[in-house]
Tab-separated table of C-alpha atoms and ligand atoms in Angstrom:
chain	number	residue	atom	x	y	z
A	1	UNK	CA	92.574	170.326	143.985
A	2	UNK	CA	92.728	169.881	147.646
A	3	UNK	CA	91.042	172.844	149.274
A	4	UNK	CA	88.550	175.514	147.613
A	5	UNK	CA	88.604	179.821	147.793
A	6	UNK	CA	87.151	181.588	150.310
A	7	UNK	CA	84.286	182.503	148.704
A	8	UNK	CA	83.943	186.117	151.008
A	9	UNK	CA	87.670	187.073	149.943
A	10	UNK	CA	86.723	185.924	146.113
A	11	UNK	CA	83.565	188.042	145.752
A	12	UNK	CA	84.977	191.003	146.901
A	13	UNK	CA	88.420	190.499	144.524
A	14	UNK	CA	85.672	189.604	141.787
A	15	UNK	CA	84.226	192.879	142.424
A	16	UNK	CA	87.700	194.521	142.307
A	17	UNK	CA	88.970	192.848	139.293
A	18	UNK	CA	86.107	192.465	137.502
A	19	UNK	CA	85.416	196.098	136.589
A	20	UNK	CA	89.356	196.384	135.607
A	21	UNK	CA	89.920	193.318	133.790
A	22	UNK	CA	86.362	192.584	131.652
A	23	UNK	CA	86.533	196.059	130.415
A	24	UNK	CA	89.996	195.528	129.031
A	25	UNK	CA	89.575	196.197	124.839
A	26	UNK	CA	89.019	193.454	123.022
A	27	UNK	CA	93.370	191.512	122.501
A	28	UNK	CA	94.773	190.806	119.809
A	29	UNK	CA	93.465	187.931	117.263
A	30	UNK	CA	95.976	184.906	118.568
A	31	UNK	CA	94.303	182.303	116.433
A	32	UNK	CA	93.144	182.857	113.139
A	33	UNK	CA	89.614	182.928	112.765
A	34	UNK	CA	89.097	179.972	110.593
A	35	UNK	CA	90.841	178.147	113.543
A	36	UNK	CA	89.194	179.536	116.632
A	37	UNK	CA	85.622	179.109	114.939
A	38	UNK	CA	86.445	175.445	113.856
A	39	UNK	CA	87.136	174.549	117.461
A	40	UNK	CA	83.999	176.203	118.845
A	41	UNK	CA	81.715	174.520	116.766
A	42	UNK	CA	83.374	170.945	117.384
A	43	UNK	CA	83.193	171.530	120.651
A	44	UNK	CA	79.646	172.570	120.667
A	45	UNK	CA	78.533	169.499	118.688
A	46	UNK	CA	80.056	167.581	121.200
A	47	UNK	CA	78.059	169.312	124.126
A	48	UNK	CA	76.170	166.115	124.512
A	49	UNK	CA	78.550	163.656	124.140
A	50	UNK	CA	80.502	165.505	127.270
A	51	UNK	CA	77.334	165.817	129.142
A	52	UNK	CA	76.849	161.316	129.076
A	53	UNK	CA	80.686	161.094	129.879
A	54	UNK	CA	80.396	163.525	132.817
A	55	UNK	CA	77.530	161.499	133.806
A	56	UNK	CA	78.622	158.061	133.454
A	57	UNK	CA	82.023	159.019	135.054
A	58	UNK	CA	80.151	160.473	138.305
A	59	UNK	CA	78.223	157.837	138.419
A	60	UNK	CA	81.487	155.381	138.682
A	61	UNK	CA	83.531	157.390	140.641
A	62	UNK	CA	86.929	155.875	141.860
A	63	UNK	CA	89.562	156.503	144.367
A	64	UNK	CA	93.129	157.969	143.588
A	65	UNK	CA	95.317	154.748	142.529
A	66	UNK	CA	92.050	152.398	141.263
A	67	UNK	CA	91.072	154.537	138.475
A	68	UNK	CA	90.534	151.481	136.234
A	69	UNK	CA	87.538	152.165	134.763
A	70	UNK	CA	87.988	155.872	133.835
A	71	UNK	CA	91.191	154.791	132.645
A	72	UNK	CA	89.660	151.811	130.158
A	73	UNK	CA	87.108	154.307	129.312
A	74	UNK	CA	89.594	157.393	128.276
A	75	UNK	CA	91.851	154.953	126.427
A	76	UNK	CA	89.438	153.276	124.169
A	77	UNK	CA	88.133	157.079	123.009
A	78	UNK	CA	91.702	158.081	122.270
A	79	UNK	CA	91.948	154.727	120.637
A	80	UNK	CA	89.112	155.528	118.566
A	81	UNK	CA	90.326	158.694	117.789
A	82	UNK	CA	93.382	157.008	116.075
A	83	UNK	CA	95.748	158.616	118.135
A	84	UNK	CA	99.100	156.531	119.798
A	85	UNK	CA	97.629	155.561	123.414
A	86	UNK	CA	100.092	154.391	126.105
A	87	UNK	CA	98.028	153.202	129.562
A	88	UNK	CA	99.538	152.217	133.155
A	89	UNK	CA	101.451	155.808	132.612
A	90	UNK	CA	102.548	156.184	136.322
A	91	UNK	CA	99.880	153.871	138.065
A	92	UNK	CA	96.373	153.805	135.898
A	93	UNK	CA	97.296	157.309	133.736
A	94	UNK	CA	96.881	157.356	130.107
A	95	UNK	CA	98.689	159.387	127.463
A	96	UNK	CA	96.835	159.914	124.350
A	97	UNK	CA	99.262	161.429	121.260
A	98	UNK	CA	97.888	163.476	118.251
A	99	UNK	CA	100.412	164.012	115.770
A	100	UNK	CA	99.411	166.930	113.576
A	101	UNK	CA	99.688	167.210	109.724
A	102	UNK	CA	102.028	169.960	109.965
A	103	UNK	CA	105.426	170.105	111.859
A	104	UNK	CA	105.568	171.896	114.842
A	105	UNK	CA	105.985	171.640	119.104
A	106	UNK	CA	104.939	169.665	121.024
A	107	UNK	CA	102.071	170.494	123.599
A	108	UNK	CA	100.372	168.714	126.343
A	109	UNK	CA	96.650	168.738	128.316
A	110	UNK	CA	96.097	167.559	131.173
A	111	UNK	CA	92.719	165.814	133.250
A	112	UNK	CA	92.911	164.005	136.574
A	113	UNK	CA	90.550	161.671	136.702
A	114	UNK	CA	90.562	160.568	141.171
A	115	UNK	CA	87.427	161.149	142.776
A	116	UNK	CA	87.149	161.000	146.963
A	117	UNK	CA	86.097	159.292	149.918
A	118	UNK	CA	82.943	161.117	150.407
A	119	UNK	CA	79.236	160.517	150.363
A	120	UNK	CA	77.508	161.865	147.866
A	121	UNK	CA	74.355	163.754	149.077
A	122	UNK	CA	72.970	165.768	146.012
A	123	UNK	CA	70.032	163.672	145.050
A	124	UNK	CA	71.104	163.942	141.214
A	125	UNK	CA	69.738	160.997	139.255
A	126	UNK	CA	73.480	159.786	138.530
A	127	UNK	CA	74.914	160.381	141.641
A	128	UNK	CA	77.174	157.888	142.711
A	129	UNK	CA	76.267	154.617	145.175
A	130	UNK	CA	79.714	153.417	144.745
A	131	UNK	CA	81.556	152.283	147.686
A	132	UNK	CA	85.544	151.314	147.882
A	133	UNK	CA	88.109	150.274	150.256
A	134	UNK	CA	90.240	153.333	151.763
A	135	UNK	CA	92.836	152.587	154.337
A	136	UNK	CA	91.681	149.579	155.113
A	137	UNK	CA	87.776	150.485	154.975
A	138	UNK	CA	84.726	150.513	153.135
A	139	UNK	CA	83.980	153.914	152.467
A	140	UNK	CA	81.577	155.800	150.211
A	141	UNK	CA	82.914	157.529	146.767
A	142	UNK	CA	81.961	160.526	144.888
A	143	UNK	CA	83.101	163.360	142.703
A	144	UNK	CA	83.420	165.750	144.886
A	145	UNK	CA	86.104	168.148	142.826
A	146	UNK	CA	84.821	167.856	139.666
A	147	UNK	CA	87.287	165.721	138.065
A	148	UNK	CA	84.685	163.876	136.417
A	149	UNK	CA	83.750	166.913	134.458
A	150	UNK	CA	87.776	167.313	134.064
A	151	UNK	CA	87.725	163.843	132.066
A	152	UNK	CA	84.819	164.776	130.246
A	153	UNK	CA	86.333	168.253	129.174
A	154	UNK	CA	89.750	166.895	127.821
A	155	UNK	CA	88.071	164.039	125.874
A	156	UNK	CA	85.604	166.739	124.389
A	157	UNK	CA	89.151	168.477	123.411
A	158	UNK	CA	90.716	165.403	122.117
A	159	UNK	CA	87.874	165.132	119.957
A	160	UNK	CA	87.490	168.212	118.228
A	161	UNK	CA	91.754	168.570	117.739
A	162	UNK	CA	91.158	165.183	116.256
A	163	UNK	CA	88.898	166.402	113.985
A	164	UNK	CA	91.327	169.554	112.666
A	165	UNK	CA	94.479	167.099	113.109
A	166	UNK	CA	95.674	167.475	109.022
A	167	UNK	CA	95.508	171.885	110.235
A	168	UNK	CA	97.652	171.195	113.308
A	169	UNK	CA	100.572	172.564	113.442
A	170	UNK	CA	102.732	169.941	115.901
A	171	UNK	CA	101.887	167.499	118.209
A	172	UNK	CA	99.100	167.482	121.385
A	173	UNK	CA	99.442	165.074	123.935
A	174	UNK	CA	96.247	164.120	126.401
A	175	UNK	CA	97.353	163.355	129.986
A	176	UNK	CA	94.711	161.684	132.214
A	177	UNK	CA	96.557	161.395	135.186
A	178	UNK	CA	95.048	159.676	138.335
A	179	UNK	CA	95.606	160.444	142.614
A	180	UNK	CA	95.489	163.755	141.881
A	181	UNK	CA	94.017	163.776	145.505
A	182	UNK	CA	96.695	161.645	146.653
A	183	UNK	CA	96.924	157.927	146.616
A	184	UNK	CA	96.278	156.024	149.764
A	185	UNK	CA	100.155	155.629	150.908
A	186	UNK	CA	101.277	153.136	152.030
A	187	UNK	CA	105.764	153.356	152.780
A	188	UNK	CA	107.820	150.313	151.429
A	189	UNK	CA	109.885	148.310	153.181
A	190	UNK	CA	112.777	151.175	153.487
A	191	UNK	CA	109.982	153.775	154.565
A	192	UNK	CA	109.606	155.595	151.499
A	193	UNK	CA	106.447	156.381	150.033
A	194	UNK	CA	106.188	155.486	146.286
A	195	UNK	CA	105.422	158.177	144.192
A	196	UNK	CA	101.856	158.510	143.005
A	197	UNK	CA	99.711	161.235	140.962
A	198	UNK	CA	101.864	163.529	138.580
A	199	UNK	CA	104.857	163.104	139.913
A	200	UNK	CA	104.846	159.235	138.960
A	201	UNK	CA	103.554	160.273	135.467
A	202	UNK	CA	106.376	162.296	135.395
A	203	UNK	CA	108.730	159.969	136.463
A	204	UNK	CA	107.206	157.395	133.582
A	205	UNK	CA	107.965	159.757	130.639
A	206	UNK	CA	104.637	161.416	130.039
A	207	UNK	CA	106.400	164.825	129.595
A	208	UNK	CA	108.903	163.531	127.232
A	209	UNK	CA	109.344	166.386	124.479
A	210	UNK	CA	106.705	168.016	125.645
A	211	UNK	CA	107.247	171.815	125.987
A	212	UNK	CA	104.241	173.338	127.664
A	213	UNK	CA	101.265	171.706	129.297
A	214	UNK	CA	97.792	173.377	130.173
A	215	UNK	CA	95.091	172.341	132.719
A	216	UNK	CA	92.156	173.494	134.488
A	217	UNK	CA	89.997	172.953	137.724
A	218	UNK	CA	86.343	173.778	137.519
A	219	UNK	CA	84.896	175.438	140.602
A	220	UNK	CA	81.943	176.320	142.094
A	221	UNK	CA	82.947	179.306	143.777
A	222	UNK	CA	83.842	181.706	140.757
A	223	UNK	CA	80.387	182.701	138.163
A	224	UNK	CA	79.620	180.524	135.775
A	225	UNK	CA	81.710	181.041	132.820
A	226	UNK	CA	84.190	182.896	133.776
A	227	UNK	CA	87.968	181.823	134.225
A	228	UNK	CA	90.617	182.961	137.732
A	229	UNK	CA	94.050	182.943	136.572
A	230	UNK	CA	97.064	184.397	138.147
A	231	UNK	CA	100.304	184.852	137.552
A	232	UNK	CA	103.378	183.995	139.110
A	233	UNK	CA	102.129	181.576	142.355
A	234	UNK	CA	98.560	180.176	141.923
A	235	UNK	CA	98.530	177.375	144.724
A	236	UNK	CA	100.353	176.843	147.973
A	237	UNK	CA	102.817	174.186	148.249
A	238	UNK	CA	101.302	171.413	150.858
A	239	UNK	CA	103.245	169.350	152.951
A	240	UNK	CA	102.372	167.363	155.958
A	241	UNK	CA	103.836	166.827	159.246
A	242	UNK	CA	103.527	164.383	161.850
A	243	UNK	CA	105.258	165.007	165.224
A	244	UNK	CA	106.129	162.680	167.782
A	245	UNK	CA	106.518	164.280	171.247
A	246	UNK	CA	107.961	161.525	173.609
A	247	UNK	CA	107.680	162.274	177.406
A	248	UNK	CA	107.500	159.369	180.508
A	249	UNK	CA	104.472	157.935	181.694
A	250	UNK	CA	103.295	157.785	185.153
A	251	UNK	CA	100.365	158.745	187.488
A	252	UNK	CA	98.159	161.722	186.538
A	253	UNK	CA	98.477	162.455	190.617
A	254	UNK	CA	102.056	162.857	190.304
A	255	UNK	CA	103.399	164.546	187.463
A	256	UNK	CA	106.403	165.856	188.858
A	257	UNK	CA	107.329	162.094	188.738
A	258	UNK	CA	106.780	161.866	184.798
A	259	UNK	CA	107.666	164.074	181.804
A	260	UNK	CA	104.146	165.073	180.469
A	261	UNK	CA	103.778	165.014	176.913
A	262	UNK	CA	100.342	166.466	176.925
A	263	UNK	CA	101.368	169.709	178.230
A	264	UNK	CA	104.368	170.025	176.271
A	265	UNK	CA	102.220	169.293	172.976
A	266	UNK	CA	99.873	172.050	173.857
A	267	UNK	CA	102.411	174.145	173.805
A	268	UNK	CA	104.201	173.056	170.575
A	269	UNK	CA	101.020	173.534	169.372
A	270	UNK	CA	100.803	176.999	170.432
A	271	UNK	CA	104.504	177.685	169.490
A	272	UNK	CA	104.133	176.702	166.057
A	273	UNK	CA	101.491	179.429	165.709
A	274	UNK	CA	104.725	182.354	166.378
A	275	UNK	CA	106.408	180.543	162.908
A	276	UNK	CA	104.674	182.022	160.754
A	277	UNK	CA	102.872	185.320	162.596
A	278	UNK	CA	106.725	185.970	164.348
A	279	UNK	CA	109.331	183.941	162.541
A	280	UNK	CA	108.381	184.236	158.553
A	281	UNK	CA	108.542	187.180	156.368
A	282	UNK	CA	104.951	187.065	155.561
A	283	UNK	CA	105.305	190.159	153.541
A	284	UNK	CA	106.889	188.474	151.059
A	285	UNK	CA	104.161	185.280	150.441
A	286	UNK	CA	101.679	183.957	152.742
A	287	UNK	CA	102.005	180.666	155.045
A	288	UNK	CA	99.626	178.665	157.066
A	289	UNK	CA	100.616	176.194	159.980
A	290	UNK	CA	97.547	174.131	160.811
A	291	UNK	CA	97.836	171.007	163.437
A	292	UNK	CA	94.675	169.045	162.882
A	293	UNK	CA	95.416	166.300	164.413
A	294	UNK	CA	96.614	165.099	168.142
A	295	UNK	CA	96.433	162.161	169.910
A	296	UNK	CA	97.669	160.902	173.126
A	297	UNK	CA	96.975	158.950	176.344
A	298	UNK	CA	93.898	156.813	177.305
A	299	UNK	CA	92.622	157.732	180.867
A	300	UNK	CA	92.058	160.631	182.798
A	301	UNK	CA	94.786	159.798	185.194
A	302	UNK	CA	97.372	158.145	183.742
A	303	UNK	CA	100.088	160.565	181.874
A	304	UNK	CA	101.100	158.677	178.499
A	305	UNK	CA	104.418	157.981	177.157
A	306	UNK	CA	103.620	160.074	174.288
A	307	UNK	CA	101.578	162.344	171.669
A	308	UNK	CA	101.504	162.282	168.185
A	309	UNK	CA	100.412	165.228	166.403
A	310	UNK	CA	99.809	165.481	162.560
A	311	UNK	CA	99.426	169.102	160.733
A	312	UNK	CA	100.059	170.476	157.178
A	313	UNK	CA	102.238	173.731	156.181
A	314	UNK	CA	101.191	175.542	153.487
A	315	UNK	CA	103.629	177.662	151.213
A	316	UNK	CA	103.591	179.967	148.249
A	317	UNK	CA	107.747	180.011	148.058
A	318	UNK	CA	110.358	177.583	147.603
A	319	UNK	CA	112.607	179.345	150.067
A	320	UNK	CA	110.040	180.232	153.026
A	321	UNK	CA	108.971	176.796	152.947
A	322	UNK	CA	112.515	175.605	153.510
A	323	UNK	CA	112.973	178.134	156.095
A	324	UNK	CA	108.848	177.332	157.692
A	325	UNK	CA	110.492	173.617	158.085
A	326	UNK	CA	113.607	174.505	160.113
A	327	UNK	CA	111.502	177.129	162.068
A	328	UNK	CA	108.898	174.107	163.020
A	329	UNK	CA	111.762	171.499	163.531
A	330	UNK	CA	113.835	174.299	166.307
A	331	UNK	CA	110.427	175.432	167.709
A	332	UNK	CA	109.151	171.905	168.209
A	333	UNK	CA	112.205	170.354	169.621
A	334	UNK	CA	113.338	173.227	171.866
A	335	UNK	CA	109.510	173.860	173.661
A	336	UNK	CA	109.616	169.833	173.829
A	337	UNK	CA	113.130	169.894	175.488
A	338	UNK	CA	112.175	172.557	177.955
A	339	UNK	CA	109.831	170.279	180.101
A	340	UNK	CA	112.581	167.374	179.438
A	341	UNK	CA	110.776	165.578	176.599
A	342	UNK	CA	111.782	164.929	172.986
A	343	UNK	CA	110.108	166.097	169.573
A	344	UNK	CA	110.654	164.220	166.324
A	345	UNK	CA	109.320	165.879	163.342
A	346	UNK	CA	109.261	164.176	160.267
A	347	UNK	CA	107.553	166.307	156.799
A	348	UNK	CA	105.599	163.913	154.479
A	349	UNK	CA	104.151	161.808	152.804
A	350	UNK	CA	102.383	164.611	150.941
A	351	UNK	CA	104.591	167.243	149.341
A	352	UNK	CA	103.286	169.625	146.613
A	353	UNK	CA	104.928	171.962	145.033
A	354	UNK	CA	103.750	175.572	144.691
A	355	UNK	CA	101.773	175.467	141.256
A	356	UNK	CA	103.160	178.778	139.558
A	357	UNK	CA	102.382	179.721	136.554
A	358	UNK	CA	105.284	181.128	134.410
A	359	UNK	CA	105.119	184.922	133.901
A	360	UNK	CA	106.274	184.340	130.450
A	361	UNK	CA	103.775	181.457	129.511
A	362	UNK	CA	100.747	183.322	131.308
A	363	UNK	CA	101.218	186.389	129.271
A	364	UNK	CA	101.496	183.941	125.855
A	365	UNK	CA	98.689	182.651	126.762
A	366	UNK	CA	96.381	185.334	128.167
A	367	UNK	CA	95.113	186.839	124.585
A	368	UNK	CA	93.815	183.472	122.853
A	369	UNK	CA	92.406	182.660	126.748
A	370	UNK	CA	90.373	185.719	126.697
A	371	UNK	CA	89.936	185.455	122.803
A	372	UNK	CA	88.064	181.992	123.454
A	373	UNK	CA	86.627	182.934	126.893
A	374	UNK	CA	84.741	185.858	125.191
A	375	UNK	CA	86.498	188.307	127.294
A	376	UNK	CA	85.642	186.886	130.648
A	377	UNK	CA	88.901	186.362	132.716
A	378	UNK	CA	90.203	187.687	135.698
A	379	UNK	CA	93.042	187.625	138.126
A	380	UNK	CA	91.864	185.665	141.115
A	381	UNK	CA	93.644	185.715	144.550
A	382	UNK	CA	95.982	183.142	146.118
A	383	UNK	CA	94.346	179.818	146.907
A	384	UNK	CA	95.667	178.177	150.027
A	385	UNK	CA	94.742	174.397	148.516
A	386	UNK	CA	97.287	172.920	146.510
A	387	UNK	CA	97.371	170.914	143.145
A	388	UNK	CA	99.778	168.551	141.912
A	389	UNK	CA	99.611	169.985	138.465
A	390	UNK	CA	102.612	172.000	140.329
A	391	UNK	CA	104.397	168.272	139.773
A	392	UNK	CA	104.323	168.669	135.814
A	393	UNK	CA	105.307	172.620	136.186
A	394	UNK	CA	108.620	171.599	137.263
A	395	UNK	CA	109.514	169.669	134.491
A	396	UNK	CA	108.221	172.214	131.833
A	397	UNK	CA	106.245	175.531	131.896
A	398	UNK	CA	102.990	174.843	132.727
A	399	UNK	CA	99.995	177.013	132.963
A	400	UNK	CA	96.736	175.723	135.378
A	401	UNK	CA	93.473	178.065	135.817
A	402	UNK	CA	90.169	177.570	137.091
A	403	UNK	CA	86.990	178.031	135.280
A	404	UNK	CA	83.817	178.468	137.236
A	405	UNK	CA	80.848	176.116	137.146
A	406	UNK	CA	78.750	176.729	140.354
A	407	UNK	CA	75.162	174.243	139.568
A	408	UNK	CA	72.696	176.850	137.620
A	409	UNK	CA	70.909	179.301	139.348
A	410	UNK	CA	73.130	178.623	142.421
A	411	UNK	CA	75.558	181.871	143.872
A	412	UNK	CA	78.892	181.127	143.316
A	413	UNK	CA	79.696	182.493	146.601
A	414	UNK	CA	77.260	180.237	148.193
A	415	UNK	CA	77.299	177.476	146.089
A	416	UNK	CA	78.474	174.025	147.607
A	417	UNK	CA	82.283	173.992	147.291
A	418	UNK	CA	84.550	171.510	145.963
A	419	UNK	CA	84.904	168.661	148.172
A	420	UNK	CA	81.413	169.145	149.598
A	421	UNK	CA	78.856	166.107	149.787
A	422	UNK	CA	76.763	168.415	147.799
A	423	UNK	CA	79.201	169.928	145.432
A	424	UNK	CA	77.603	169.687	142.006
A	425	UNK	CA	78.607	171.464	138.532
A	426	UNK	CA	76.844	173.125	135.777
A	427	UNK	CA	77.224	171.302	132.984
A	428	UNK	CA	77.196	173.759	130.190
A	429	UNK	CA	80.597	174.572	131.176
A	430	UNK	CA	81.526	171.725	130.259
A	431	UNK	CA	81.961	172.824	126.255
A	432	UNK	CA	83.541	176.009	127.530
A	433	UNK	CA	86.464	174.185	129.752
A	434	UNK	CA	86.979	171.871	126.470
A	435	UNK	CA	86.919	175.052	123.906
A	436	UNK	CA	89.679	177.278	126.179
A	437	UNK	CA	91.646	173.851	126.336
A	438	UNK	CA	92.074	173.165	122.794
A	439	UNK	CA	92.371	176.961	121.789
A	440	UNK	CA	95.274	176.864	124.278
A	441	UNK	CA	97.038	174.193	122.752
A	442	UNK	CA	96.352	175.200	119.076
A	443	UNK	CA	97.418	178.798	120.199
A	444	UNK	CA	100.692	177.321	121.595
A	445	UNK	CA	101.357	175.161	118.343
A	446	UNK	CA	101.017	178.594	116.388
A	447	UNK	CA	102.924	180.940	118.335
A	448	UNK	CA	106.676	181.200	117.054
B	1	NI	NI1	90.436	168.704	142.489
């Protein structure tokens, strides 16, 4: 996950919801009891277990693309589970395969397993020292969105479906997948940027006959225990831009002799603020335009040559996002062209999808979610951070929630959030993320 709630916005839609949908009656039984108790008390017995993985695995934290150790380390439980284990699955993913004793679907979970370029400041007795090259520098590494605890969850999972494998009706798959957070990217020789993440799991078969696929994100900013779902878009849709605005260079005494790119930048900046407050139909889906980035020049009077600017769109619909990138490309290039210089805009490398979740699937799904969840879900609001879980939902229907962990005794809406030097979990969830994981599946194996 690349971005976390606002907590202010979640509390008070916690409030709202929480009175509506916790005192919803009790839905309907969607696994049989026999099966919904087996899985809780596997995955309770292997409370511990999760608890050294988490710990060893933030401890050894590695960037998106070198996830070589996590990758060694999920394989050889899988392999020890005797289930069918493919590795190098799109860069370092692995693929675990659990054939059931009975005939049925197929059904896949998902962990990423990339942790980030951050330093880790919480003081825990595993946190991470690790270091790692990023762009061409040493920089410090931590998991700092919880995808440790991700890997530890879906190995808990594999585990206990393991154990009921003769009961299981159809096949699971287990899909650690790594750059979640993006590989460092690097374009080839005809400037394209390899694929990385989902999409190049994807592209290397992991969803073959697979017909649904589940996955979470733990975060600190929803109580502990309790899972945000929603229907229908979840996460934006991310992509980046980079504009080039190319003017003439000359004397900063003289600008009528030069085309000055800093001026016309600052306003391309501004004018890309009217896309989506003047030129969207925000009442349809939200959008964000952010420029975070702009460079340009090196002395306080000489006017450069040019200004490159980098920013991200953010999107919650296939169609306004098209639309958002024409709007940015006429905007940019006709403010640029007014002062006589020239805009290039150019979207990527990073392109998530929306991640939607199906109404159809969500609905399936909702009464054995709630059924193993003890009740406690809610419908959470948009999130403006994107996931490339979104990746696997275009291939099949795909359903991704989040389940909240904030460190104990910590407010949720205060807690750390993901991404933060200090973000840390609380680990009892980790049985709980494991639990609504496998109940999914096994739900999804039952259901005609
Ligand atoms: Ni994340």
């Amino acid at each position: 996950m690349r971005l976390s709630f606002t907590p202010s916005t979640l509390a008070s839609a916690l409030l709202a919801s929480s009175v509506l949908t916790l005192t919803l009656p009790a839905a309907a039984q969607s696994l049989d009891a026999a099966g919904f108790q087996q899985i809780e008390t596997a995955v309770n017995a292997l409370a511990p277990k999760m608890v050294a993985w988490r710990r060893d695995i933030h401890e050894h934290p590695e960037l998106s693309g070198q996830e070589e150790r996590t990758a060694k380390l999920v394989a050889a439980h899988l392999r020890h589970l005797g289930m069918e284990v493919q590795t190098g699955v799109g860069g370092t993913g692995v693929v675990g395969t659990l054939r059931g004793g009975l005939p049925g679907k197929v059904v896949a979970l998902r962990a990423d397993m990339d942790a980030l370029p951050v330093e880790e400041k919480t003081g825990l007795p595993f946190a991470s020292k690790q270091k790692a090259q990023y762009h061409g520098k040493e920089v410090p590494v931590m998991h700092a969105c919880g995808h440790d605890a991700h890997v530890a969850m879906l190995m808990g999972a594999a585990e206990a479906l393991a154990g009921m494998r003769a009961r299981l009706p159809g096949t699971v798959k287990f899909i650690f997948q790594p750059a979640e957070e993006g590989a460092p990217v690097v374009p080839d020789s005809n400037g394209k940027v390899p694929s990385f993440g989902a999409k190049s799991m994807v592209e290397a078969g992991a969803l073959k006959d697979v017909q649904a696929i589940y996955g979470l994100h733990i975060t600190s900013n929803l109580p502990s225990g309790v899972v945000g779902y929603r229907s229908g878009p979840l996460m934006a849709g991310s992509d980046s831009l980079s504009i080039q605005i190319d003017g003439r260079g000359g004397h900063g005494s003289s600008p009528w002799m030069a085309v000055d790119p800093v001026v016309a930048s600052s306003q391309v900046v501004l004018g890309l603020q009217t896309v989506v407050s003047r030129q969207l139909n925000i009442s349809k889906e939200p959008a964000v335009i952010t420029i975070g980035s702009i460079h340009g020049g090196t002395r306080y009077n000489i006017i450069p040559d040019s200004v490159e600017m980098l920013g991200t769109l953010r999107t919650f619909d296939e169609e306004m996002r098209a639309e958002a990138m024409k709007r940015i490309v006429t905007t940019a290039e006709s403010i640029a062209a007014s002062s006589g210089a020239k805009a290039r805009v150019t979207f990527g490398p990073v392109a998530y999808p929306v991640t939607t979740n199906p109404a159809a699937l969500t609905e399936a799904s909702l009464p054995a979610l709630r059924e193993t969840m003890g009740g406690k879900v809610m419908i959470i609001p948009k999130v403006s951070g994107s996931e490339d879980f979104s990746e696997f939902q275009k291939v099949v229907p795909g359903f991704f929630y989040f389940l909240g962990a904030p460190q104990q005794g910590q407010d949720f809406a205060k807690a750390p959030s993901n991404h933060s030097p200090l973000f840390d979990i609380d680990e009892a969830q980790l049985p709980v993320g494991a639990r609504s994981l496998a109940a999914l599946a096994v739900d999804f194996l039952k259901r005609p």
